[in-house]
PDB file of C-alpha atoms (C1' of nucleotides) in Angstrom:
ATOM      1  CA  MET A   1      54.688 -25.956  54.858  1.00 38.00           C
ATOM      2  CA  GLY A   2      54.166 -23.479  57.574  1.00 32.00           C
ATOM      3  CA  ARG A   3      54.883 -23.920  61.381  1.00 36.00           C
ATOM      4  CA  SER A   4      53.913 -25.909  64.031  1.00 40.00           C
ATOM      5  CA  PRO A   5      50.730 -25.370  65.764  1.00 41.00           C
ATOM      6  CA  CYS A   6      51.045 -22.568  68.765  1.00 44.00           C
ATOM      7  CA  CYS A   7      49.631 -25.032  71.312  1.00 50.00           C
ATOM      8  CA  GLU A   8      48.201 -28.178  72.116  1.00 50.00           C
ATOM      9  CA  LYS A   9      44.659 -27.110  73.396  1.00 51.00           C
ATOM     10  CA  ALA A  10      44.273 -30.854  74.958  1.00 54.00           C
ATOM     11  CA  HIS A  11      47.194 -29.994  77.577  1.00 64.00           C
ATOM     12  CA  THR A  12      46.488 -26.057  78.308  1.00 75.00           C
ATOM     13  CA  ASN A  13      44.658 -24.687  81.021  1.00 81.00           C
ATOM     14  CA  LYS A  14      41.552 -22.115  81.052  1.00 82.00           C
ATOM     15  CA  GLY A  15      39.936 -20.174  82.906  1.00 83.00           C
ATOM     16  CA  ALA A  16      41.087 -17.870  85.824  1.00 84.00           C
ATOM     17  CA  TRP A  17      44.687 -17.233  86.131  1.00 90.00           C
ATOM     18  CA  THR A  18      46.150 -18.357  89.601  1.00 88.00           C
ATOM     19  CA  LYS A  19      49.006 -16.241  91.678  1.00 87.00           C
ATOM     20  CA  GLU A  20      51.689 -18.712  90.664  1.00 87.00           C
ATOM     21  CA  GLU A  21      50.891 -18.644  87.186  1.00 89.00           C
ATOM     22  CA  ASP A  22      50.846 -14.746  87.124  1.00 88.00           C
ATOM     23  CA  ASP A  23      54.469 -15.235  89.157  1.00 88.00           C
ATOM     24  CA  ARG A  24      55.436 -17.436  86.433  1.00 89.00           C
ATOM     25  CA  LEU A  25      54.410 -15.450  83.696  1.00 89.00           C
ATOM     26  CA  VAL A  26      55.805 -11.977  85.164  1.00 89.00           C
ATOM     27  CA  ALA A  27      59.472 -13.565  86.130  1.00 89.00           C
ATOM     28  CA  TYR A  28      59.850 -14.644  82.654  1.00 89.00           C
ATOM     29  CA  ILE A  29      58.894 -11.292  80.659  1.00 89.00           C
ATOM     30  CA  ARG A  30      60.841  -9.680  83.443  1.00 87.00           C
ATOM     31  CA  ALA A  31      64.195 -12.071  82.657  1.00 87.00           C
ATOM     32  CA  HIS A  32      63.298 -12.082  78.737  1.00 85.00           C
ATOM     33  CA  GLY A  33      61.187  -9.453  77.879  1.00 84.00           C
ATOM     34  CA  GLU A  34      58.038  -9.169  76.010  1.00 82.00           C
ATOM     35  CA  GLY A  35      57.417 -11.185  72.508  1.00 73.00           C
ATOM     36  CA  CYS A  36      57.540 -14.764  70.727  1.00 83.00           C
ATOM     37  CA  TRP A  37      54.191 -15.588  72.839  1.00 86.00           C
ATOM     38  CA  ARG A  38      54.170 -18.706  70.790  1.00 83.00           C
ATOM     39  CA  SER A  39      57.305 -20.386  72.773  1.00 84.00           C
ATOM     40  CA  LEU A  40      56.557 -18.125  76.051  1.00 88.00           C
ATOM     41  CA  PRO A  41      54.084 -20.726  77.647  1.00 86.00           C
ATOM     42  CA  LYS A  42      56.391 -23.629  77.607  1.00 85.00           C
ATOM     43  CA  ALA A  43      59.717 -21.603  78.558  1.00 87.00           C
ATOM     44  CA  ALA A  44      57.963 -19.875  81.402  1.00 88.00           C
ATOM     45  CA  GLY A  45      56.713 -23.521  82.351  1.00 87.00           C
ATOM     46  CA  LEU A  46      53.013 -22.509  82.079  1.00 87.00           C
ATOM     47  CA  LEU A  47      50.013 -24.793  80.820  1.00 86.00           C
ATOM     48  CA  ARG A  48      48.752 -21.887  78.728  1.00 88.00           C
ATOM     49  CA  CYS A  49      48.086 -20.846  75.055  1.00 86.00           C
ATOM     50  CA  GLY A  50      50.659 -18.226  74.373  1.00 87.00           C
ATOM     51  CA  LYS A  51      47.743 -16.293  73.400  1.00 86.00           C
ATOM     52  CA  SER A  52      46.292 -16.156  76.646  1.00 89.00           C
ATOM     53  CA  CYS A  53      49.471 -15.484  78.265  1.00 90.00           C
ATOM     54  CA  ARG A  54      49.971 -12.291  75.856  1.00 88.00           C
ATOM     55  CA  LEU A  55      46.380 -11.513  76.946  1.00 88.00           C
ATOM     56  CA  ARG A  56      46.933 -11.871  80.814  1.00 89.00           C
ATOM     57  CA  TRP A  57      49.865  -9.829  80.768  1.00 90.00           C
ATOM     58  CA  ILE A  58      48.763  -6.860  78.139  1.00 88.00           C
ATOM     59  CA  ASN A  59      45.198  -6.906  80.329  1.00 87.00           C
ATOM     60  CA  TYR A  60      46.308  -7.352  83.966  1.00 88.00           C
ATOM     61  CA  LEU A  61      50.117  -7.814  84.469  1.00 89.00           C
ATOM     62  CA  ARG A  62      51.932  -5.139  82.375  1.00 87.00           C
ATOM     63  CA  PRO A  63      53.273  -2.736  85.241  1.00 86.00           C
ATOM     64  CA  ASP A  64      52.542   0.153  83.714  1.00 84.00           C
ATOM     65  CA  LEU A  65      48.787  -0.450  84.091  1.00 85.00           C
ATOM     66  CA  LYS A  66      46.761   2.234  85.480  1.00 83.00           C
ATOM     67  CA  ARG A  67      44.290   0.401  87.983  1.00 78.00           C
ATOM     68  CA  GLY A  68      41.250   2.046  89.221  1.00 79.00           C
ATOM     69  CA  ASN A  69      38.460   4.133  87.910  1.00 83.00           C
ATOM     70  CA  PHE A  70      38.312   6.240  84.897  1.00 87.00           C
ATOM     71  CA  THR A  71      38.384   9.863  85.659  1.00 87.00           C
ATOM     72  CA  GLN A  72      36.042  12.791  84.079  1.00 85.00           C
ATOM     73  CA  GLU A  73      38.389  13.511  81.534  1.00 86.00           C
ATOM     74  CA  GLU A  74      39.535   9.970  80.773  1.00 88.00           C
ATOM     75  CA  ASP A  75      35.655   9.719  80.027  1.00 86.00           C
ATOM     76  CA  GLU A  76      35.285  12.467  77.728  1.00 87.00           C
ATOM     77  CA  LEU A  77      38.747  11.504  76.120  1.00 88.00           C
ATOM     78  CA  ILE A  78      36.925   8.057  75.246  1.00 90.00           C
ATOM     79  CA  ILE A  79      33.749   9.655  74.311  1.00 89.00           C
ATOM     80  CA  LYS A  80      35.798  11.987  71.963  1.00 88.00           C
ATOM     81  CA  LEU A  81      38.025   8.883  70.618  1.00 88.00           C
ATOM     82  CA  HIS A  82      34.920   6.842  70.116  1.00 89.00           C
ATOM     83  CA  SER A  83      33.036   9.233  67.932  1.00 87.00           C
ATOM     84  CA  LEU A  84      36.059   9.834  65.559  1.00 86.00           C
ATOM     85  CA  LEU A  85      37.467   6.078  65.581  1.00 86.00           C
ATOM     86  CA  GLY A  86      34.306   3.907  66.153  1.00 87.00           C
ATOM     87  CA  ASN A  87      35.131   0.433  68.031  1.00 87.00           C
ATOM     88  CA  LYS A  88      38.812   0.844  67.595  1.00 88.00           C
ATOM     89  CA  TRP A  89      39.657   0.024  71.144  1.00 90.00           C
ATOM     90  CA  SER A  90      43.403  -0.530  70.807  1.00 87.00           C
ATOM     91  CA  LEU A  91      43.432   2.883  69.168  1.00 87.00           C
ATOM     92  CA  ILE A  92      41.672   4.743  71.671  1.00 90.00           C
ATOM     93  CA  ALA A  93      43.548   3.019  74.556  1.00 88.00           C
ATOM     94  CA  GLY A  94      46.570   4.096  72.742  1.00 87.00           C
ATOM     95  CA  ARG A  95      45.615   7.713  73.734  1.00 86.00           C
ATOM     96  CA  LEU A  96      44.644   6.451  77.356  1.00 87.00           C
ATOM     97  CA  PRO A  97      48.517   5.844  79.122  1.00 86.00           C
ATOM     98  CA  GLY A  98      47.797   3.149  81.713  1.00 87.00           C
ATOM     99  CA  ARG A  99      44.601   1.924  79.741  1.00 90.00           C
ATOM    100  CA  THR A 100      44.070  -1.497  77.687  1.00 89.00           C
ATOM    101  CA  ASP A 101      41.824  -1.697  74.597  1.00 88.00           C
ATOM    102  CA  ASN A 102      39.987  -4.924  76.971  1.00 89.00           C
ATOM    103  CA  GLU A 103      39.318  -2.152  79.830  1.00 89.00           C
ATOM    104  CA  ILE A 104      38.437   0.512  77.409  1.00 90.00           C
ATOM    105  CA  LYS A 105      35.775  -1.759  75.751  1.00 89.00           C
ATOM    106  CA  ASN A 106      34.360  -3.004  78.976  1.00 88.00           C
ATOM    107  CA  TYR A 107      34.190   0.133  80.483  1.00 89.00           C
ATOM    108  CA  TRP A 108      32.374   1.992  77.588  1.00 88.00           C
ATOM    109  CA  ASN A 109      30.059  -1.015  77.160  1.00 86.00           C
ATOM    110  CA  THR A 110      29.051  -1.252  81.098  1.00 84.00           C
ATOM    111  CA  HIS A 111      29.354   2.432  81.961  1.00 87.00           C
ATOM    112  CA  ILE A 112      29.776   5.303  78.744  1.00 88.00           C
ATOM    113  CA  ARG A 113      26.911   3.098  76.734  1.00 85.00           C
ATOM    114  CA  ARG A 114      24.572   3.861  79.426  1.00 83.00           C
ATOM    115  CA  LYS A 115      25.971   7.630  80.297  1.00 85.00           C
ATOM    116  CA  LEU A 116      25.124   8.405  76.490  1.00 85.00           C
ATOM    117  CA  LEU A 117      21.815   6.808  76.456  1.00 82.00           C
ATOM    118  CA  SER A 118      20.717   8.786  79.615  1.00 80.00           C
ATOM    119  CA  ARG A 119      21.679  11.943  77.785  1.00 82.00           C
ATOM    120  CA  GLY A 120      19.374  10.777  74.643  1.00 83.00           C
ATOM    121  CA  ILE A 121      22.383  10.179  72.965  1.00 84.00           C
ATOM    122  CA  ASP A 122      22.977   7.087  70.446  1.00 84.00           C
ATOM    123  CA  PRO A 123      26.327   5.599  71.267  1.00 85.00           C
ATOM    124  CA  ALA A 124      26.701   4.124  68.506  1.00 82.00           C
ATOM    125  CA  THR A 125      26.368   7.405  66.039  1.00 84.00           C
ATOM    126  CA  HIS A 126      27.245  10.059  68.509  1.00 85.00           C
ATOM    127  CA  ARG A 127      23.696  11.571  67.624  1.00 83.00           C
ATOM    128  CA  PRO A 128      20.306  12.368  69.141  1.00 82.00           C
ATOM    129  CA  LEU A 129      18.349   9.274  69.502  1.00 76.00           C
ATOM    130  CA  ASN A 130      15.594  10.863  67.710  1.00 74.00           C
ATOM    131  CA  GLU A 131      17.361  11.794  64.685  1.00 71.00           C
ATOM    132  CA  PRO A 132      17.265   9.294  61.736  1.00 65.00           C
ATOM    133  CA  PRO A 133      20.683   8.366  61.091  1.00 57.00           C
ATOM    134  CA  PRO A 134      22.130   9.496  57.759  1.00 58.00           C
ATOM    135  CA  THR A 135      22.320   7.549  54.779  1.00 56.00           C
ATOM    136  CA  PRO A 136      25.373   7.684  53.093  1.00 51.00           C
ATOM    137  CA  SER A 137      24.733   7.954  48.772  1.00 48.00           C
ATOM    138  CA  ILE A 138      27.853   7.713  46.697  1.00 44.00           C
ATOM    139  CA  SER A 139      27.782  10.460  43.593  1.00 44.00           C
ATOM    140  CA  PHE A 140      30.004   9.257  40.542  1.00 39.00           C
ATOM    141  CA  LYS A 141      29.846  12.657  38.975  1.00 39.00           C
ATOM    142  CA  HIS A 142      33.698  13.230  40.034  1.00 39.00           C
ATOM    143  CA  ASP A 143      36.915  10.856  39.182  1.00 40.00           C
ATOM    144  CA  HIS A 144      36.042   9.163  42.416  1.00 42.00           C
ATOM    145  CA  PRO A 145      32.821   8.614  44.071  1.00 42.00           C
ATOM    146  CA  VAL A 146      31.987  10.683  47.009  1.00 42.00           C
ATOM    147  CA  VAL A 147      30.095   9.969  50.094  1.00 42.00           C
ATOM    148  CA  SER A 148      27.471  12.489  50.829  1.00 42.00           C
ATOM    149  CA  ASP A 149      25.847  12.584  54.616  1.00 41.00           C
ATOM    150  CA  SER A 150      22.185  13.626  53.249  1.00 38.00           C
ATOM    151  CA  ASN A 151      18.944  11.999  53.931  1.00 38.00           C
ATOM    152  CA  SER A 152      17.620  13.434  50.435  1.00 37.00           C
ATOM    153  CA  LYS A 153      17.168  11.335  47.907  1.00 36.00           C
ATOM    154  CA  SER A 154      19.820  11.190  45.240  1.00 37.00           C
ATOM    155  CA  PRO A 155      19.924   9.903  41.425  1.00 35.00           C
ATOM    156  CA  THR A 156      22.663   7.607  42.909  1.00 36.00           C
ATOM    157  CA  SER A 157      20.766   6.271  45.980  1.00 37.00           C
ATOM    158  CA  GLU A 158      17.817   5.490  43.447  1.00 35.00           C
ATOM    159  CA  ARG A 159      20.220   3.794  41.357  1.00 36.00           C
ATOM    160  CA  CYS A 160      22.038   1.892  43.666  1.00 38.00           C
ATOM    161  CA  PRO A 161      19.058   1.286  46.461  1.00 37.00           C
ATOM    162  CA  ASP A 162      20.508  -1.747  48.317  1.00 38.00           C
ATOM    163  CA  LEU A 163      24.113   0.257  48.545  1.00 38.00           C
ATOM    164  CA  ASN A 164      24.037   1.402  52.187  1.00 40.00           C
ATOM    165  CA  LEU A 165      27.547   1.267  53.556  1.00 37.00           C
ATOM    166  CA  GLU A 166      26.849   2.244  57.393  1.00 39.00           C
ATOM    167  CA  LEU A 167      29.421   4.655  57.489  1.00 40.00           C
ATOM    168  CA  THR A 168      29.618   6.236  60.972  1.00 39.00           C
ATOM    169  CA  ILE A 169      32.885   7.456  61.770  1.00 38.00           C
ATOM    170  CA  SER A 170      32.828  10.951  60.225  1.00 44.00           C
ATOM    171  CA  PRO A 171      32.280  14.023  62.849  1.00 42.00           C
ATOM    172  CA  PRO A 172      28.912  15.336  62.311  1.00 41.00           C
ATOM    173  CA  HIS A 173      28.487  17.449  59.295  1.00 42.00           C
ATOM    174  CA  HIS A 174      29.755  21.025  59.513  1.00 40.00           C
ATOM    175  CA  ASP A 175      28.659  23.374  56.911  1.00 38.00           C
ATOM    176  CA  HIS A 176      31.539  25.953  58.088  1.00 37.00           C
ATOM    177  CA  PRO A 177      34.893  24.318  59.131  1.00 36.00           C
ATOM    178  CA  LEU A 178      36.347  26.166  61.888  1.00 34.00           C
ATOM    179  CA  HIS A 179      39.326  26.298  59.588  1.00 36.00           C
ATOM    180  CA  THR A 180      39.637  26.599  56.160  1.00 34.00           C
ATOM    181  CA  PRO A 181      37.992  23.773  54.256  1.00 34.00           C
ATOM    182  CA  ASN A 182      41.354  22.204  53.093  1.00 35.00           C
ATOM    183  CA  THR A 183      40.666  19.553  50.767  1.00 35.00           C
ATOM    184  CA  THR A 184      44.233  18.464  49.768  1.00 34.00           C
ATOM    185  CA  ALA A 185      45.603  15.365  48.930  1.00 35.00           C
ATOM    186  CA  VAL A 186      47.121  13.426  51.877  1.00 35.00           C
ATOM    187  CA  ASN A 187      50.740  14.213  50.978  1.00 37.00           C
ATOM    188  CA  ASN A 188      50.423  17.698  52.211  1.00 37.00           C
ATOM    189  CA  SER A 189      48.213  17.217  55.273  1.00 40.00           C
ATOM    190  CA  ALA A 190      47.746  14.550  58.033  1.00 42.00           C
ATOM    191  CA  CYS A 191      45.114  11.672  57.873  1.00 50.00           C
ATOM    192  CA  VAL A 192      43.439  10.999  60.976  1.00 51.00           C
ATOM    193  CA  VAL A 193      45.481   8.444  62.190  1.00 49.00           C
ATOM    194  CA  CYS A 194      48.466  10.574  62.323  1.00 53.00           C
ATOM    195  CA  THR A 195      46.143  13.755  63.778  1.00 52.00           C
ATOM    196  CA  LEU A 196      45.342  11.589  66.870  1.00 54.00           C
ATOM    197  CA  GLY A 197      49.167  11.323  67.169  1.00 53.00           C
ATOM    198  CA  PHE A 198      49.413   7.493  65.616  1.00 52.00           C
ATOM    199  CA  PRO A 199      52.428   7.952  63.260  1.00 48.00           C
ATOM    200  CA  ASP A 200      53.286   5.004  61.449  1.00 47.00           C
ATOM    201  CA  ASN A 201      50.208   3.304  62.559  1.00 50.00           C
ATOM    202  CA  LYS A 202      48.680   0.376  60.216  1.00 45.00           C
ATOM    203  CA  ASP A 203      45.762   2.863  59.999  1.00 48.00           C
ATOM    204  CA  CYS A 204      47.746   5.759  58.592  1.00 49.00           C
ATOM    205  CA  SER A 205      46.547   6.860  55.398  1.00 46.00           C
ATOM    206  CA  CYS A 206      49.307   9.228  54.828  1.00 46.00           C
ATOM    207  CA  ALA A 207      52.333   6.965  53.371  1.00 41.00           C
ATOM    208  CA  ASN A 208      50.076   4.663  50.624  1.00 41.00           C
ATOM    209  CA  THR A 209      47.309   6.461  49.375  1.00 40.00           C
ATOM    210  CA  SER A 210      45.918   9.430  47.718  1.00 38.00           C
ATOM    211  CA  THR A 211      43.131  10.020  49.803  1.00 37.00           C
ATOM    212  CA  THR A 212      41.491  13.047  50.059  1.00 38.00           C
ATOM    213  CA  VAL A 213      40.546  14.386  53.506  1.00 40.00           C
ATOM    214  CA  THR A 214      38.959  17.363  55.012  1.00 41.00           C
ATOM    215  CA  ARG A 215      40.045  18.549  58.670  1.00 43.00           C
ATOM    216  CA  TYR A 216      37.742  19.964  61.543  1.00 42.00           C
ATOM    217  CA  ASP A 217      38.292  21.118  64.706  1.00 45.00           C
ATOM    218  CA  PHE A 218      35.736  18.417  65.994  1.00 43.00           C
ATOM    219  CA  LEU A 219      34.917  18.301  69.838  1.00 43.00           C
ATOM    220  CA  GLY A 220      38.207  20.430  70.305  1.00 43.00           C
ATOM    221  CA  LEU A 221      40.342  17.602  68.600  1.00 46.00           C
ATOM    222  CA  LYS A 222      41.666  18.054  64.991  1.00 45.00           C
ATOM    223  CA  SER A 223      39.795  15.419  63.032  1.00 43.00           C
ATOM    224  CA  THR A 224      39.763  14.528  59.634  1.00 42.00           C
ATOM    225  CA  VAL A 225      36.778  13.647  57.571  1.00 41.00           C
ATOM    226  CA  LEU A 226      38.112  10.803  55.587  1.00 40.00           C
ATOM    227  CA  ASP A 227      37.849   9.540  52.016  1.00 38.00           C
ATOM    228  CA  TYR A 228      35.128   6.605  52.329  1.00 37.00           C
ATOM    229  CA  ARG A 229      37.913   4.389  50.798  1.00 35.00           C
ATOM    230  CA  ASN A 230      39.542   4.770  54.399  1.00 38.00           C
ATOM    231  CA  LEU A 231      36.602   3.832  56.014  1.00 36.00           C
ATOM    232  CA  GLU A 232      36.254   0.372  57.540  1.00 36.00           C
ATOM    233  CA  THR A 233      32.432  -0.860  57.202  1.00 34.00           C
ATOM    234  CA  LYS A 234      33.089  -3.765  59.736  1.00 32.00           C
TER     235      LYS A 234
ATOM    236  C1'  DA B   1      19.046 -16.281 105.430  1.00 94.43           C
ATOM    237  C1'  DA B   2      18.194 -17.906 101.003  1.00 94.43           C
ATOM    238  C1'  DC B   3      17.045 -16.763  95.905  1.00 94.43           C
ATOM    239  C1'  DT B   4      16.960 -14.229  92.162  1.00 94.43           C
ATOM    240  C1'  DA B   5      18.122 -10.618  89.037  1.00 94.43           C
ATOM    241  C1'  DC B   6      21.909  -7.442  87.765  1.00 94.43           C
ATOM    242  C1'  DT B   7      26.493  -5.703  87.053  1.00 94.43           C
ATOM    243  C1'  DG B   8      31.449  -5.765  85.991  1.00 94.43           C
ATOM    244  C1'  DC B   9      35.363  -7.789  84.316  1.00 94.43           C
ATOM    245  C1'  DA B  10      38.578 -11.285  82.954  1.00 94.43           C
ATOM    246  C1'  DA B  11      38.997 -14.397  79.642  1.00 94.43           C
ATOM    247  C1'  DC B  12      37.797 -16.775  75.528  1.00 94.43           C
ATOM    248  C1'  DC B  13      36.377 -16.948  70.220  1.00 94.43           C
ATOM    249  C1'  DG B  14      36.653 -15.983  65.885  1.00 94.43           C
ATOM    250  C1'  DC B  15      38.510 -13.157  62.373  1.00 94.43           C
ATOM    251  C1'  DT B  16      41.683 -10.772  59.672  1.00 94.43           C
ATOM    252  C1'  DA B  17      46.745  -8.906  58.254  1.00 94.43           C
ATOM    253  C1'  DC B  18      50.766  -9.590  58.104  1.00 94.43           C
ATOM    254  C1'  DT B  19      54.748 -13.327  58.551  1.00 94.43           C
ATOM    255  C1'  DT B  20      57.290 -17.440  57.562  1.00 94.43           C
ATOM    256  C1'  DG B  21      58.895 -21.777  55.388  1.00 94.43           C
TER     257       DG B  21
ATOM    258  C1'  DT C   1      53.370 -18.304  45.094  1.00 94.43           C
ATOM    259  C1'  DC C   2      50.933 -19.925  48.275  1.00 94.43           C
ATOM    260  C1'  DA C   3      49.745 -22.653  52.043  1.00 94.43           C
ATOM    261  C1'  DA C   4      49.876 -22.408  57.022  1.00 94.43           C
ATOM    262  C1'  DG C   5      51.416 -20.091  61.224  1.00 94.43           C
ATOM    263  C1'  DT C   6      51.460 -15.938  64.442  1.00 94.43           C
ATOM    264  C1'  DA C   7      50.122 -11.610  66.506  1.00 94.43           C
ATOM    265  C1'  DG C   8      46.831  -8.555  67.388  1.00 94.43           C
ATOM    266  C1'  DC C   9      42.062  -6.690  67.459  1.00 94.43           C
ATOM    267  C1'  DG C  10      37.102  -6.672  68.465  1.00 94.43           C
ATOM    268  C1'  DG C  11      32.889  -9.467  69.811  1.00 94.43           C
ATOM    269  C1'  DT C  12      30.936 -12.029  73.140  1.00 94.43           C
ATOM    270  C1'  DT C  13      30.631 -14.907  77.044  1.00 94.43           C
ATOM    271  C1'  DG C  14      31.255 -16.877  82.243  1.00 94.43           C
ATOM    272  C1'  DC C  15      30.916 -16.431  86.556  1.00 94.43           C
ATOM    273  C1'  DA C  16      31.939 -13.922  90.897  1.00 94.43           C
ATOM    274  C1'  DG C  17      30.382 -10.045  93.715  1.00 94.43           C
ATOM    275  C1'  DT C  18      26.480  -7.048  94.848  1.00 94.43           C
ATOM    276  C1'  DA C  19      21.787  -5.530  95.598  1.00 94.43           C
ATOM    277  C1'  DG C  20      17.098  -6.533  95.878  1.00 94.43           C
ATOM    278  C1'  DT C  21      13.262  -9.006  97.384  1.00 94.43           C
TER     279       DT C  21
END
DNA sequence: AACTACTGCAACCGCTACTTG
DNA sequence: TCAAGTAGCGGTTGCAGTAGT
């Protein structure tokens, strides 16, 4: 058998946190540190779910949080990172010290989305709104399937008419990469996660795959086109 | 002043990968 | 090995504050 449930939902508070609850949580974490969210509410004398405590601390109470408006630089960085990573808010937040994934997600949905739309850019694809979305197709002529970004019909797309992977995180197609199109095994070059400064991240593909990547300098970031096997199609 | 519509954000929900017993 | 719990993530919702009429 596993462990006992994380909390008794019948005896937990919900909704907005009170000042007293905040103070208790902050005092407890200052004394004991982060971690073991399951036992924290009881130990801290809070009628809250551990999950709720974790969220409150991470998104609101952490002392290193930067409150206030986003700067123009942060704006641009979020847009660049989103074009590369998609809705990976925690990864994006990792590149913005003092900002949380929830804060960035909210800011994206309320400000940046609108900003991009007003510029005629699709916030989901980072392409012009009037440009038809690319239809990825997969070729099996190599040892491994290769995703190509093309609207033209291929024999494969005819063979697999229902296969639409909705792949959107690669940078726009670039005929002439700024750097030598160095398509090598990852063992010899960085994956996108490492390139963005997230070594040892769970999304890092360096250590455990034989993925091929091509590196570009997209939007000023040393970006990477991933082999389709690394893409998440959520 | 009162009502309605809109906006922004904190918090919740549900899912998944990982861990534990 | 596997079932169940935990932590963390992303999507969604609820509500307070503000603007418009």
